[in-house]
Short mmCIF file of C-alpha atoms in Angstrom, two decimals:
data_model
loop_
_atom_site.label_atom_id
_atom_site.label_comp_id
_atom_site.label_asym_id
_atom_site.label_seq_id
_atom_site.Cartn_x
_atom_site.Cartn_y
_atom_site.Cartn_z
CA UNK A 1 -50.92 154.48 -50.93
CA UNK A 2 -49.50 153.03 -48.29
CA UNK A 3 -48.99 150.66 -45.56
CA UNK A 4 -49.40 148.38 -43.42
CA UNK A 5 -46.86 146.88 -40.99
CA UNK A 6 -47.46 144.00 -38.84
CA UNK A 7 -46.11 142.35 -35.73
CA UNK A 8 -43.86 145.71 -34.77
CA UNK A 9 -42.12 146.71 -31.48
CA UNK A 10 -43.19 149.78 -28.48
CA UNK A 11 -39.54 150.86 -28.44
CA UNK A 12 -41.50 152.32 -25.23
CA UNK A 13 -41.63 150.93 -22.27
CA UNK A 14 -40.40 147.75 -20.60
CA UNK A 15 -43.55 145.45 -21.89
CA UNK A 16 -42.10 146.24 -25.66
CA UNK A 17 -44.93 145.28 -27.09
CA UNK A 18 -45.78 143.31 -30.35
CA UNK A 19 -48.72 143.31 -31.40
CA UNK A 20 -48.51 146.68 -32.67
CA UNK A 21 -49.53 147.23 -36.94
CA UNK A 22 -48.14 150.60 -38.15
CA UNK A 23 -49.67 152.35 -40.67
CA UNK A 24 -47.38 154.57 -43.06
CA UNK A 25 -48.58 156.98 -45.71
CA UNK A 26 -46.11 159.16 -47.86
CA UNK A 27 -43.78 158.26 -45.91
CA UNK A 28 -45.23 159.57 -42.80
CA UNK A 29 -46.54 157.13 -40.30
CA UNK A 30 -50.37 157.89 -39.97
CA UNK A 31 -51.94 155.45 -38.02
CA UNK A 32 -50.30 152.81 -34.33
CA UNK A 33 -52.92 150.09 -34.02
CA UNK A 34 -53.19 148.60 -30.53
CA UNK A 35 -50.62 151.12 -29.54
CA UNK A 36 -51.26 152.61 -25.59
CA UNK A 37 -51.79 156.64 -25.81
CA UNK A 38 -47.81 157.20 -24.56
CA UNK A 39 -47.09 154.55 -28.42
CA UNK A 40 -48.82 155.71 -30.47
CA UNK A 41 -47.83 159.64 -29.51
CA UNK A 42 -44.25 158.07 -29.65
CA UNK A 43 -45.21 156.74 -33.46
CA UNK A 44 -46.42 160.04 -34.79
CA UNK A 45 -44.58 162.07 -33.12
CA UNK A 46 -41.14 161.11 -34.27
CA UNK A 47 -40.47 163.54 -36.24
CA UNK A 48 -41.35 166.27 -34.12
CA UNK A 49 -38.16 168.15 -31.81
CA UNK A 50 -35.82 166.03 -33.02
CA UNK A 51 -32.02 166.71 -33.18
CA UNK A 52 -31.86 168.20 -37.18
CA UNK A 53 -27.95 168.17 -37.38
CA UNK A 54 -24.75 167.24 -35.87
CA UNK A 55 -23.91 170.13 -33.71
CA UNK A 56 -20.98 172.11 -31.34
CA UNK A 57 -21.05 174.24 -28.82
CA UNK A 58 -19.70 177.72 -29.57
CA UNK A 59 -19.90 180.12 -26.65
CA UNK A 60 -23.90 180.14 -25.59
CA UNK A 61 -25.16 178.39 -28.24
CA UNK A 62 -24.46 175.70 -31.09
CA UNK A 63 -22.92 175.33 -34.63
CA UNK A 64 -23.68 172.95 -37.31
CA UNK A 65 -21.18 170.65 -38.47
CA UNK A 66 -21.05 168.03 -40.59
CA UNK A 67 -20.89 164.35 -38.83
CA UNK A 68 -17.23 164.29 -39.25
CA UNK A 69 -16.52 167.18 -37.31
CA UNK A 70 -18.09 165.96 -35.11
CA UNK A 71 -17.55 162.94 -34.80
CA UNK A 72 -13.60 164.11 -34.33
CA UNK A 73 -14.45 166.43 -32.07
CA UNK A 74 -15.98 163.58 -29.60
CA UNK A 75 -12.96 162.12 -29.96
CA UNK A 76 -10.66 164.12 -28.69
CA UNK A 77 -12.60 165.55 -25.87
CA UNK A 78 -12.57 160.68 -25.17
CA UNK A 79 -9.43 160.74 -25.89
CA UNK A 80 -7.57 163.48 -23.78
CA UNK A 81 -10.29 162.53 -20.93
CA UNK A 82 -8.83 161.39 -17.51
CA UNK A 83 -11.60 160.15 -16.12
CA UNK A 84 -14.80 160.10 -18.52
CA UNK A 85 -17.95 158.70 -17.82
CA UNK A 86 -20.85 156.45 -20.87
CA UNK A 87 -23.85 156.89 -19.76
CA UNK A 88 -27.99 155.91 -20.56
CA UNK A 89 -28.17 153.30 -23.24
CA UNK A 90 -31.56 151.89 -21.54
CA UNK A 91 -33.16 153.80 -24.85
CA UNK A 92 -31.10 152.59 -27.30
CA UNK A 93 -30.89 148.83 -29.46
CA UNK A 94 -28.66 145.57 -28.52
CA UNK A 95 -26.39 146.97 -31.44
CA UNK A 96 -25.54 150.87 -29.92
CA UNK A 97 -24.58 148.53 -26.26
CA UNK A 98 -21.56 146.82 -28.37
CA UNK A 99 -20.06 149.54 -29.75
CA UNK A 100 -20.50 151.85 -26.50
CA UNK A 101 -18.32 149.35 -24.47
CA UNK A 102 -15.72 148.65 -26.93
CA UNK A 103 -15.62 152.62 -26.46
CA UNK A 104 -14.93 151.93 -22.40
CA UNK A 105 -12.55 149.21 -22.47
CA UNK A 106 -10.66 151.39 -25.61
CA UNK A 107 -10.45 154.52 -23.38
CA UNK A 108 -10.48 153.77 -19.85
CA UNK A 109 -14.05 154.64 -18.96
CA UNK A 110 -16.33 153.88 -16.51
CA UNK A 111 -20.85 152.85 -17.58
CA UNK A 112 -23.11 153.10 -16.14
CA UNK A 113 -26.76 152.34 -17.51
CA UNK A 114 -29.84 154.11 -16.00
CA UNK A 115 -30.38 150.90 -14.12
CA UNK A 116 -28.36 152.86 -11.11
CA UNK A 117 -31.52 155.33 -10.46
CA UNK A 118 -34.25 152.82 -11.68
CA UNK A 119 -33.85 148.95 -10.90
CA UNK A 120 -30.00 148.69 -10.00
CA UNK A 121 -31.32 148.37 -6.49
CA UNK A 122 -33.57 144.95 -7.66
CA UNK A 123 -30.31 143.86 -8.86
CA UNK A 124 -27.86 144.19 -6.30
CA UNK A 125 -31.23 142.36 -4.05
CA UNK A 126 -30.99 139.80 -6.55
CA UNK A 127 -27.10 139.72 -6.37
CA UNK A 128 -27.86 139.17 -2.32
CA UNK A 129 -30.70 136.38 -2.83
CA UNK A 130 -31.32 135.32 -5.93
CA UNK A 131 -33.39 135.78 -8.95
CA UNK A 132 -36.30 135.04 -9.66
CA UNK A 133 -37.59 134.86 -12.79
CA UNK A 134 -40.77 133.50 -15.43
CA UNK A 135 -42.54 134.85 -18.08
CA UNK A 136 -44.95 137.20 -18.82
CA UNK A 137 -47.33 134.62 -20.37
CA UNK A 138 -46.88 132.73 -17.57
CA UNK A 139 -47.92 135.04 -15.34
CA UNK A 140 -51.29 135.69 -18.07
CA UNK A 141 -51.88 131.78 -18.57
CA UNK A 142 -51.69 130.95 -14.42
CA UNK A 143 -52.26 133.39 -12.27
CA UNK A 144 -53.98 134.17 -9.52
CA UNK A 145 -52.69 136.04 -7.62
CA UNK A 146 -50.81 139.70 -8.62
CA UNK A 147 -50.23 141.92 -7.20
CA UNK A 148 -48.38 145.92 -8.18
CA UNK A 149 -45.97 146.99 -5.06
CA UNK A 150 -45.10 150.21 -5.59
CA UNK A 151 -45.27 150.48 -9.51
CA UNK A 152 -48.55 151.98 -11.43
CA UNK A 153 -48.14 150.70 -14.34
CA UNK A 154 -51.71 152.35 -15.62
CA UNK A 155 -49.86 155.00 -15.97
CA UNK A 156 -46.54 153.88 -17.17
CA UNK A 157 -46.55 150.74 -19.39
CA UNK A 158 -50.41 151.83 -20.10
CA UNK A 159 -50.99 147.96 -21.55
CA UNK A 160 -49.50 145.57 -18.86
CA UNK A 161 -53.02 145.29 -17.05
CA UNK A 162 -54.62 144.85 -20.07
CA UNK A 163 -51.86 141.95 -21.92
CA UNK A 164 -51.72 139.36 -19.52
CA UNK A 165 -53.96 140.28 -16.05
CA UNK A 166 -57.73 141.28 -17.58
CA UNK A 167 -57.40 138.87 -20.18
CA UNK A 168 -57.61 134.80 -19.80
CA UNK A 169 -55.17 132.69 -19.78
CA UNK A 170 -54.99 128.83 -19.89
CA UNK A 171 -56.07 128.45 -16.48
CA UNK A 172 -57.14 131.90 -15.62
CA UNK A 173 -60.91 130.67 -18.20
CA UNK A 174 -62.84 134.09 -16.13
CA UNK A 175 -60.17 136.71 -14.92
CA UNK A 176 -62.66 138.55 -13.48
CA UNK A 177 -63.73 135.83 -10.84
CA UNK A 178 -60.65 133.77 -11.69
CA UNK A 179 -57.94 136.49 -10.28
CA UNK A 180 -57.09 138.69 -7.99
CA UNK A 181 -55.30 141.67 -8.08
CA UNK A 182 -54.37 143.64 -5.54
CA UNK A 183 -52.04 146.85 -4.86
CA UNK A 184 -49.65 147.74 -2.80
CA UNK A 185 -49.11 152.09 -2.77
CA UNK A 186 -48.56 154.57 -0.61
CA UNK A 187 -50.90 156.54 -2.38
CA UNK A 188 -54.14 155.06 -3.68
CA UNK A 189 -51.86 155.27 -7.87
CA UNK A 190 -55.57 155.21 -10.91
CA UNK A 191 -53.80 151.13 -10.65
CA UNK A 192 -54.38 151.31 -7.09
CA UNK A 193 -58.49 151.81 -8.13
CA UNK A 194 -58.70 149.16 -10.43
CA UNK A 195 -57.04 146.37 -7.74
CA UNK A 196 -59.25 144.26 -5.92
CA UNK A 197 -57.84 144.80 -2.76
CA UNK A 198 -55.72 148.06 -2.35
CA UNK A 199 -53.30 148.06 0.54
CA UNK A 200 -51.91 151.61 1.65
CA UNK A 201 -47.72 151.26 3.23
CA UNK A 202 -45.95 154.50 5.32
CA UNK A 203 -43.80 155.29 3.26
CA UNK A 204 -40.22 154.25 3.45
CA UNK A 205 -42.19 151.16 5.49
CA UNK A 206 -41.76 148.90 2.61
CA UNK A 207 -39.40 146.88 4.51
CA UNK A 208 -41.51 146.25 7.65
CA UNK A 209 -44.59 145.05 5.54
CA UNK A 210 -42.86 142.95 3.55
CA UNK A 211 -40.64 141.06 7.39
CA UNK A 212 -43.66 140.68 9.18
CA UNK A 213 -45.15 138.81 5.64
CA UNK A 214 -42.48 136.67 5.42
CA UNK A 215 -42.93 136.38 9.03
CA UNK A 216 -46.57 135.29 9.69
CA UNK A 217 -45.87 133.38 6.36
CA UNK A 218 -43.16 131.35 8.24
CA UNK A 219 -46.46 131.03 10.76
CA UNK A 220 -44.87 132.93 13.61
CA UNK A 221 -46.63 135.25 15.89
CA UNK A 222 -45.89 139.26 15.73
CA UNK A 223 -47.08 141.59 19.18
CA UNK A 224 -47.75 144.18 17.06
CA UNK A 225 -50.94 145.78 16.41
CA UNK A 226 -49.69 147.42 13.27
CA UNK A 227 -46.27 146.91 11.29
CA UNK A 228 -45.74 150.05 7.85
CA UNK A 229 -49.52 151.31 8.90
CA UNK A 230 -50.90 148.94 8.45
CA UNK A 231 -53.44 146.68 10.50
CA UNK A 232 -52.00 143.14 12.03
CA UNK A 233 -54.72 141.35 10.67
CA UNK A 234 -54.64 142.88 7.73
CA UNK A 235 -50.98 141.51 7.54
CA UNK A 236 -52.07 138.36 8.37
CA UNK A 237 -55.20 138.10 6.10
CA UNK A 238 -53.43 139.01 3.82
CA UNK A 239 -50.90 135.96 4.01
CA UNK A 240 -52.19 133.51 4.49
CA UNK A 241 -54.31 134.52 0.86
CA UNK A 242 -50.26 134.29 -0.87
CA UNK A 243 -50.30 130.95 1.03
CA UNK A 244 -53.39 129.22 -0.81
CA UNK A 245 -53.30 131.11 -4.28
CA UNK A 246 -52.64 128.74 -6.48
CA UNK A 247 -49.64 131.13 -8.55
CA UNK A 248 -48.75 134.10 -7.64
CA UNK A 249 -46.84 136.83 -9.05
CA UNK A 250 -44.99 139.99 -6.87
CA UNK A 251 -44.68 143.03 -9.64
CA UNK A 252 -42.49 145.77 -9.08
CA UNK A 253 -41.86 148.97 -9.63
CA UNK A 254 -39.54 152.19 -7.73
CA UNK A 255 -41.47 152.55 -5.31
CA UNK A 256 -39.34 149.02 -4.06
CA UNK A 257 -35.71 150.17 -4.98
CA UNK A 258 -36.16 154.40 -4.89
CA UNK A 259 -37.38 154.39 -1.34
CA UNK A 260 -35.70 153.80 2.06
CA UNK A 261 -34.48 150.57 2.55
CA UNK A 262 -33.71 150.49 -1.69
CA UNK A 263 -32.21 147.34 -1.98
CA UNK A 264 -32.86 145.80 1.13
CA UNK A 265 -36.84 145.81 0.19
CA UNK A 266 -36.48 143.75 -2.77
CA UNK A 267 -34.12 141.08 -1.10
CA UNK A 268 -37.18 140.97 1.61
CA UNK A 269 -39.93 140.76 -1.49
CA UNK A 270 -36.89 137.62 -2.95
CA UNK A 271 -36.48 136.40 -0.02
CA UNK A 272 -41.20 135.85 0.79
CA UNK A 273 -41.61 134.61 -2.59
CA UNK A 274 -38.62 132.05 -1.46
CA UNK A 275 -40.54 131.06 1.47
CA UNK A 276 -44.38 131.04 -0.54
CA UNK A 277 -42.39 129.16 -2.91
CA UNK A 278 -42.35 125.87 0.20
CA UNK A 279 -46.28 125.91 0.00
CA UNK A 280 -47.31 127.04 -3.10
CA UNK A 281 -45.32 128.30 -6.85
CA UNK A 282 -44.79 132.19 -6.48
CA UNK A 283 -43.05 134.04 -8.61
CA UNK A 284 -41.90 138.14 -9.37
CA UNK A 285 -41.09 140.63 -11.59
CA UNK A 286 -39.38 144.05 -11.60
CA UNK A 287 -41.28 146.59 -13.89
CA UNK A 288 -38.91 148.01 -15.95
CA UNK A 289 -39.01 151.27 -17.25
CA UNK A 290 -37.30 152.36 -20.65
CA UNK A 291 -37.92 149.82 -23.20
CA UNK A 292 -34.13 147.86 -23.47
CA UNK A 293 -33.04 148.59 -19.89
CA UNK A 294 -33.15 145.08 -19.10
CA UNK A 295 -31.27 144.85 -22.14
CA UNK A 296 -28.40 146.78 -21.00
CA UNK A 297 -28.18 144.95 -17.98
CA UNK A 298 -27.45 141.91 -20.00
CA UNK A 299 -25.49 142.30 -22.42
CA UNK A 300 -23.50 145.08 -20.32
CA UNK A 301 -23.59 141.39 -17.71
CA UNK A 302 -22.71 138.95 -20.83
CA UNK A 303 -19.91 141.60 -21.71
CA UNK A 304 -17.94 142.26 -18.93
CA UNK A 305 -19.89 139.90 -16.33
CA UNK A 306 -22.13 142.83 -14.70
CA UNK A 307 -24.76 145.08 -15.37
CA UNK A 308 -23.88 148.42 -14.70
CA UNK A 309 -21.56 150.68 -12.74
CA UNK A 310 -18.34 149.18 -14.50
CA UNK A 311 -14.55 150.54 -15.28
CA UNK A 312 -12.58 150.01 -17.38
CA UNK A 313 -9.94 152.42 -15.84
CA UNK A 314 -7.34 149.36 -14.73
CA UNK A 315 -7.75 147.60 -18.36
CA UNK A 316 -10.30 145.21 -17.18
CA UNK A 317 -14.31 146.02 -15.30
CA UNK A 318 -14.29 145.94 -11.81
CA UNK A 319 -17.54 146.12 -10.10
CA UNK A 320 -19.00 149.11 -7.21
CA UNK A 321 -22.21 150.57 -7.24
CA UNK A 322 -22.20 153.14 -5.37
CA UNK A 323 -18.42 154.48 -6.46
CA UNK A 324 -18.82 153.50 -10.05
CA UNK A 325 -22.12 154.61 -10.82
CA UNK A 326 -23.13 158.23 -12.26
CA UNK A 327 -25.13 159.87 -9.34
CA UNK A 328 -21.63 159.35 -6.98
CA UNK A 329 -19.25 159.66 -10.26
CA UNK A 330 -20.86 163.43 -10.20
CA UNK A 331 -21.93 163.49 -7.48
CA UNK A 332 -17.86 163.82 -6.30
CA UNK A 333 -17.18 165.80 -9.78
CA UNK A 334 -15.04 162.16 -10.33
CA UNK A 335 -15.51 162.82 -13.93
CA UNK A 336 -14.45 165.24 -16.94
CA UNK A 337 -16.25 163.45 -19.87
CA UNK A 338 -19.35 162.13 -20.02
CA UNK A 339 -19.93 160.30 -22.89
CA UNK A 340 -24.01 160.40 -22.59
CA UNK A 341 -26.58 158.66 -24.60
CA UNK A 342 -30.07 157.01 -25.00
CA UNK A 343 -30.90 159.64 -21.56
CA UNK A 344 -31.56 163.20 -20.56
CA UNK A 345 -28.96 163.47 -17.08
CA UNK A 346 -29.55 166.33 -16.62
CA UNK A 347 -33.63 166.24 -16.45
CA UNK A 348 -33.78 163.15 -13.95
CA UNK A 349 -29.99 163.87 -11.42
CA UNK A 350 -30.40 165.72 -8.48
CA UNK A 351 -28.80 168.91 -8.61
CA UNK A 352 -25.50 168.25 -7.32
CA UNK A 353 -24.36 165.46 -9.83
CA UNK A 354 -26.51 168.46 -13.02
CA UNK A 355 -24.06 171.17 -10.77
CA UNK A 356 -20.83 168.81 -11.73
CA UNK A 357 -22.29 168.24 -15.96
CA UNK A 358 -22.60 171.62 -16.14
CA UNK A 359 -18.79 172.16 -15.91
CA UNK A 360 -17.85 168.72 -18.05
CA UNK A 361 -17.89 168.94 -22.03
CA UNK A 362 -20.35 166.47 -22.89
CA UNK A 363 -20.98 164.02 -25.69
CA UNK A 364 -24.76 163.99 -26.43
CA UNK A 365 -25.83 161.15 -29.11
CA UNK A 366 -29.61 161.03 -28.87
CA UNK A 367 -32.87 161.44 -31.36
CA UNK A 368 -34.20 164.36 -29.85
CA UNK A 369 -33.79 167.62 -28.68
CA UNK A 370 -34.17 167.06 -24.43
CA UNK A 371 -32.39 169.10 -21.35
CA UNK A 372 -29.09 167.88 -21.49
CA UNK A 373 -28.80 168.47 -24.67
CA UNK A 374 -29.18 171.99 -24.31
CA UNK A 375 -25.81 171.76 -22.25
CA UNK A 376 -23.60 169.42 -24.52
CA UNK A 377 -20.81 170.23 -26.38
CA UNK A 378 -21.28 167.89 -28.66
CA UNK A 379 -24.83 166.69 -29.75
CA UNK A 380 -25.27 164.35 -32.23
CA UNK A 381 -28.34 163.36 -33.52
CA UNK A 382 -29.42 159.39 -34.43
CA UNK A 383 -32.59 157.39 -35.64
CA UNK A 384 -34.81 155.92 -33.11
CA UNK A 385 -34.45 152.35 -32.93
CA UNK A 386 -37.84 150.64 -33.72
CA UNK A 387 -39.22 153.36 -35.68
CA UNK A 388 -36.38 153.79 -38.25
CA UNK A 389 -33.90 150.58 -37.57
CA UNK A 390 -34.24 147.48 -36.34
CA UNK A 391 -32.23 146.36 -34.02
CA UNK A 392 -32.79 144.23 -30.72
CA UNK A 393 -34.36 144.56 -26.89
CA UNK A 394 -34.60 142.63 -23.76
CA UNK A 395 -38.67 143.24 -22.62
CA UNK A 396 -38.77 143.33 -19.07
CA UNK A 397 -38.68 139.40 -18.19
CA UNK A 398 -35.92 138.59 -20.36
CA UNK A 399 -37.07 138.23 -23.34
CA UNK A 400 -35.56 138.90 -26.67
CA UNK A 401 -37.37 140.59 -29.22
CA UNK A 402 -36.14 142.23 -33.21
CA UNK A 403 -37.20 145.62 -33.51
CA UNK A 404 -38.65 146.22 -36.43
CA UNK A 405 -37.72 149.36 -39.05
CA UNK A 406 -40.88 150.60 -39.62
CA UNK A 407 -39.36 153.99 -42.58
CA UNK A 408 -36.10 156.36 -43.01
CA UNK A 409 -34.27 158.35 -41.05
CA UNK A 410 -34.20 162.29 -41.49
CA UNK A 411 -31.65 162.10 -44.21
CA UNK A 412 -27.96 162.16 -43.32
CA UNK A 413 -29.21 160.63 -39.60
CA UNK A 414 -27.70 156.99 -38.72
CA UNK A 415 -28.49 155.01 -35.49
CA UNK A 416 -26.20 154.97 -32.76
CA UNK A 417 -24.56 151.78 -33.74
CA UNK A 418 -23.55 153.04 -36.40
CA UNK A 419 -22.18 157.00 -34.99
CA UNK A 420 -20.34 155.04 -32.22
CA UNK A 421 -18.82 152.66 -34.46
CA UNK A 422 -17.35 155.59 -36.17
CA UNK A 423 -16.96 157.22 -34.13
CA UNK A 424 -15.28 153.93 -31.75
CA UNK A 425 -12.91 152.82 -34.52
CA UNK A 426 -11.07 156.97 -35.45
CA UNK A 427 -10.32 156.54 -31.29
CA UNK A 428 -8.84 152.89 -32.20
CA UNK A 429 -6.73 155.00 -35.10
CA UNK A 430 -5.33 158.07 -33.15
CA UNK A 431 -4.51 155.70 -29.45
CA UNK A 432 -2.14 153.14 -31.54
CA UNK B 1 -46.32 162.08 -23.14
CA UNK B 2 -43.29 161.08 -25.53
CA UNK B 3 -43.63 165.09 -26.88
CA UNK B 4 -40.28 166.01 -26.41
CA UNK B 5 -38.80 167.97 -23.44
CA UNK B 6 -39.03 171.18 -23.87
CA UNK B 7 -42.55 171.64 -25.30
CA UNK B 8 -44.96 173.20 -22.41
CA UNK B 9 -46.55 169.52 -22.20
CA UNK B 10 -43.83 168.32 -20.39
CA UNK B 11 -43.34 172.27 -18.68
CA UNK B 12 -46.57 171.89 -17.34
CA UNK B 13 -46.42 168.29 -16.26
CA UNK B 14 -43.15 168.38 -14.32
CA UNK B 15 -43.85 171.72 -12.18
CA UNK B 16 -46.25 170.06 -9.47
CA UNK B 17 -47.22 169.16 -6.63
CA UNK B 18 -49.92 166.83 -6.73
CA UNK B 19 -52.17 167.51 -2.70
CA UNK B 20 -55.41 166.57 -1.58
CA UNK B 21 -57.98 168.80 -0.65
CA UNK B 22 -57.77 169.11 2.87
CA UNK B 23 -54.50 170.33 2.57
CA UNK B 24 -55.94 173.02 -0.06
CA UNK B 25 -57.68 174.40 2.31
CA UNK B 26 -55.46 174.59 5.46
CA UNK B 27 -52.67 176.94 3.21
CA UNK B 28 -56.21 178.19 1.53
CA UNK B 29 -54.87 177.82 -2.04
CA UNK B 30 -57.20 177.20 -5.33
CA UNK B 31 -55.79 174.54 -7.79
CA UNK B 32 -52.83 175.80 -9.80
CA UNK B 33 -51.66 178.48 -7.48
CA UNK B 34 -48.58 178.08 -6.82
CA UNK B 35 -46.77 176.74 -3.42
CA UNK B 36 -43.56 176.40 -2.19
CA UNK B 37 -42.02 172.95 -2.06
CA UNK B 38 -38.81 172.89 0.51
CA UNK B 39 -36.63 169.76 1.95
CA UNK B 40 -33.20 170.21 3.14
CA UNK B 41 -32.04 170.15 0.30
CA UNK B 42 -32.99 173.71 -1.50
CA UNK B 43 -36.51 174.63 -2.12
CA UNK B 44 -38.54 175.35 -5.42
CA UNK B 45 -42.54 176.20 -6.49
CA UNK B 46 -44.32 174.97 -8.20
CA UNK B 47 -48.43 174.16 -9.69
CA UNK B 48 -50.44 172.84 -7.03
CA UNK B 49 -52.89 170.37 -8.35
CA UNK B 50 -55.31 168.05 -6.46
CA UNK B 51 -55.41 164.70 -6.92
CA UNK B 52 -58.51 163.57 -5.28
CA UNK B 53 -57.22 159.85 -4.04
CA UNK B 54 -54.57 161.66 -2.32
CA UNK B 55 -54.64 162.11 2.09
CA UNK B 56 -52.69 164.84 4.34
CA UNK B 57 -49.29 164.11 4.26
CA UNK B 58 -47.85 163.37 1.29
CA UNK B 59 -48.06 165.33 -1.55
CA UNK B 60 -46.45 164.16 -4.98
CA UNK B 61 -43.64 165.63 -7.36
CA UNK B 62 -43.23 163.77 -10.68
CA UNK B 63 -39.72 162.94 -12.10
CA UNK B 64 -37.99 165.56 -13.29
CA UNK B 65 -35.96 169.35 -13.44
CA UNK B 66 -37.71 171.22 -10.52
CA UNK B 67 -38.25 166.96 -8.55
CA UNK B 68 -34.57 167.02 -8.87
CA UNK B 69 -33.93 170.98 -6.84
CA UNK B 70 -35.11 169.18 -3.59
CA UNK B 71 -33.33 165.83 -3.62
CA UNK B 72 -30.84 164.24 -1.61
CA UNK B 73 -27.93 162.84 -3.94
CA UNK B 74 -26.74 160.78 -0.88
CA UNK B 75 -27.01 156.61 -2.63
CA UNK B 76 -26.16 155.28 0.70
CA UNK B 77 -23.90 152.89 -1.28
CA UNK B 78 -26.14 151.56 -4.06
CA UNK B 79 -25.88 154.53 -6.48
CA UNK B 80 -29.88 155.27 -5.96
CA UNK B 81 -30.63 158.62 -4.66
CA UNK B 82 -33.56 158.53 -2.43
CA UNK B 83 -36.29 160.34 -4.58
CA UNK B 84 -39.44 158.73 -4.12
CA UNK B 85 -39.22 159.94 0.36
CA UNK B 86 -37.75 163.28 1.27
CA UNK B 87 -40.02 164.77 4.43
CA UNK B 88 -40.79 168.47 3.41
CA UNK B 89 -43.30 171.26 4.43
CA UNK B 90 -45.41 172.84 1.83
CA UNK B 91 -46.01 176.65 1.42
CA UNK B 92 -48.63 178.99 -0.20
CA UNK B 93 -46.52 181.20 -2.88
CA UNK B 94 -49.31 183.43 -4.54
CA UNK B 95 -47.42 185.91 -5.46
CA UNK B 96 -44.56 183.86 -6.63
CA UNK B 97 -43.55 182.75 -10.67
CA UNK B 98 -42.83 179.33 -11.37
CA UNK B 99 -39.81 178.68 -13.28
CA UNK B 100 -38.71 177.71 -16.33
CA UNK B 101 -37.75 174.84 -16.79
CA UNK B 102 -34.29 177.33 -18.76
CA UNK B 103 -35.20 179.22 -15.50
CA UNK B 104 -34.79 176.84 -13.52
CA UNK B 105 -31.21 175.40 -14.75
CA UNK B 106 -30.08 179.07 -14.71
#
């Protein structure tokens, strides 16, 4: 006889959908109700392609070892490291972050989370111009104009539109007529085909389009026929419509943060939203990818004062993007040990950074096999938070949510936080 | 999708370049034929895929080990490489082989 577990939070993307019903029968997850296709796959395939045992590299292959042997090997590597980097943290829950920061503090490591290659520029933009904040519920209840800029939620956040844009809200009785959706992108994405309006921007010209919108919102005239591939009359019309919205929301994705201009693009978008607030109510929100990358920024900020790229080597936290960010450290060949927690830098970093990872010992802590695990010196498997252990994570709008444990992890496999705690405790002993 | 990084599904998803219809006819290739994508950083062979909504001038390779072969790692002091845009030249590469992820990493 199976059981149904209601109100389960999905640990995939930054939407943290909290309405899943997970059916478990005979020790297996058999159904995920309400989840998107990715969520269903994550829950139903949670046992596939796992790292099954702790292992240590032996020549070209890995040897299975006891957990305590793997932990001791990690401790040896970290104790003797001169410039260790702790990276990842966006796909693990908040308690694991705490243990990772304790290790960093103890050994004088650098901590960087995956936001340095996703919404790091968003944070830099925010540090320049201030943070607009509001909840996703506010969007659902109030927004009559929704913009996705450089973001394709139908692919990356499949229920974002169906949970927060399509349903009616307190002041949006019929979303088909009361709410408009626009997409700004360099190509016509799936999301763009569903939108009421698609604005095609030339690649790398977002900053110009945002700045033109700002100028027109403020009542200036621009003596050109087009900006960033968009006719000026269209930009003028968009600016007027944005001013006349009752509540506008600008969702933006990596199309702004990973393209030419990076944080300047986000800075310009924040200033546009600030200007629009002279006329009406506007808000903006970054479309956070990994389910707890927002949490990684929050926990690191409340622990050290800084959201990513934090160096503990002088015994106190210092912050400098471009210097203590993972890609830069690896590109310069500075790091001599990498502790990778719930990320896959070998799959996602440029080849010059990957080639340095291949030269140094990597301690890889992750539930599943991935490209980094192939080259790691030590692999330690862990339980998947939100499925096999509990924890807390932070939604893209900053709301912390509790992740439930819906079933036991495979035998002998423990949560990330416990593995990191074991490493910390043993390090503390040997470093006294 | 959430199946595993070493699965055939992941290889199928990331070793592709999405192109518009006109580019297919200019390169004289069929969907699925290999193409060589070259940037100032290097080159990589991937499978061509038709994107019916795409227009000439912009091609798309998903984030992953194949895209990383041709990406610039300079972050301009932000931490962020410019993942979203690189000027590239695309060639038909019908007789060339698409490397597996393991081969690509060698």
